[in-house]
Amino acid sequence: MEPDDPEMQAMLREAQTKAQALLEALRKQQAEVEANPPDLPAEQLAAGRAAMRNAIAAAEKTLAALTTAGMSLQGSNN
């Protein structure tokens, strides 16, 4: 499949949309948990917060990579 193939471009846009939705959902969940933390031992709460930060960072990197790929495809089409 060529980079300028409409199907590939559609798949990339869909992946970007899904990555953005995932990132927004993770941030919303993080805010909800921070506003009303579960009754857990401090160590488990800290581990959960770290895991959430890592998940958000991974989603941000994925979205950034998809955005870069999309810009590359647009650049190759000009």
Coordinates of C-alpha atoms in Angstrom, one line a residue:
M1 CA 0.0 0.0 0.0
E2 CA 1.4 3.4 -1.0
P3 CA 1.5 6.3 1.4
D4 CA -0.8 8.4 -0.7
D5 CA -3.3 5.5 -0.9
P6 CA -6.7 6.9 0.4
E7 CA -7.2 3.7 2.5
M8 CA -3.8 4.2 4.2
Q9 CA -4.6 7.8 4.9
A10 CA -8.0 6.9 6.3
M11 CA -6.4 4.2 8.6
L12 CA -4.0 6.8 9.8
R13 CA -6.7 9.3 10.6
E14 CA -8.7 6.6 12.4
A15 CA -5.7 5.7 14.4
Q16 CA -5.1 9.3 15.4
T17 CA -8.7 9.7 16.4
K18 CA -8.6 6.6 18.5
A19 CA -5.3 7.6 20.1
Q20 CA -6.7 11.0 20.9
A21 CA -9.8 9.5 22.5
L22 CA -7.7 7.1 24.5
L23 CA -5.6 10.0 25.8
E24 CA -8.6 12.0 26.7
A25 CA -10.2 9.0 28.5
L26 CA -7.0 8.4 30.5
R27 CA -6.7 12.0 31.5
K28 CA -10.4 12.1 32.6
Q29 CA -9.9 8.9 34.6
Q30 CA -6.8 10.3 36.2
A31 CA -8.6 13.5 37.2
E32 CA -11.5 11.5 38.6
V33 CA -9.2 9.3 40.7
E34 CA -7.2 12.3 41.9
A35 CA -10.5 14.0 42.9
N36 CA -11.7 10.9 44.8
P37 CA -8.8 8.6 45.5
P38 CA -9.6 5.0 46.4
D39 CA -9.1 3.8 49.9
L40 CA -5.8 2.0 49.3
P41 CA -2.5 1.8 51.2
A42 CA -0.2 4.7 50.2
E43 CA 2.2 2.4 48.4
Q44 CA -0.5 0.9 46.2
L45 CA -1.9 4.4 45.5
A46 CA 1.5 5.7 44.5
A47 CA 2.0 2.7 42.2
G48 CA -1.4 3.2 40.6
R49 CA -0.6 6.9 40.0
A50 CA 2.8 6.0 38.5
A51 CA 1.1 3.5 36.2
M52 CA -1.5 6.1 35.1
R53 CA 1.3 8.6 34.4
N54 CA 3.1 6.0 32.3
A55 CA 0.0 5.1 30.4
I56 CA -0.7 8.7 29.6
A57 CA 2.9 9.3 28.5
A58 CA 2.7 6.2 26.2
A59 CA -0.6 7.5 24.7
E60 CA 1.0 10.9 24.2
K61 CA 4.0 9.4 22.4
T62 CA 1.7 7.2 20.2
L63 CA -0.4 10.2 19.3
A64 CA 2.7 12.3 18.5
A65 CA 4.1 9.5 16.3
L66 CA 0.8 9.2 14.4
T67 CA 0.7 13.0 14.0
T68 CA 4.2 13.0 12.6
A69 CA 3.4 10.2 10.3
G70 CA 0.4 12.1 9.1
M71 CA 2.4 15.2 8.4
S72 CA 5.0 13.0 6.5
L73 CA 2.2 11.6 4.3
Q74 CA 0.9 15.1 3.6
G75 CA 4.4 16.3 2.8
S76 CA 5.0 13.5 0.4
N77 CA 1.7 14.3 -1.4
N78 CA 2.8 17.8 -2.2

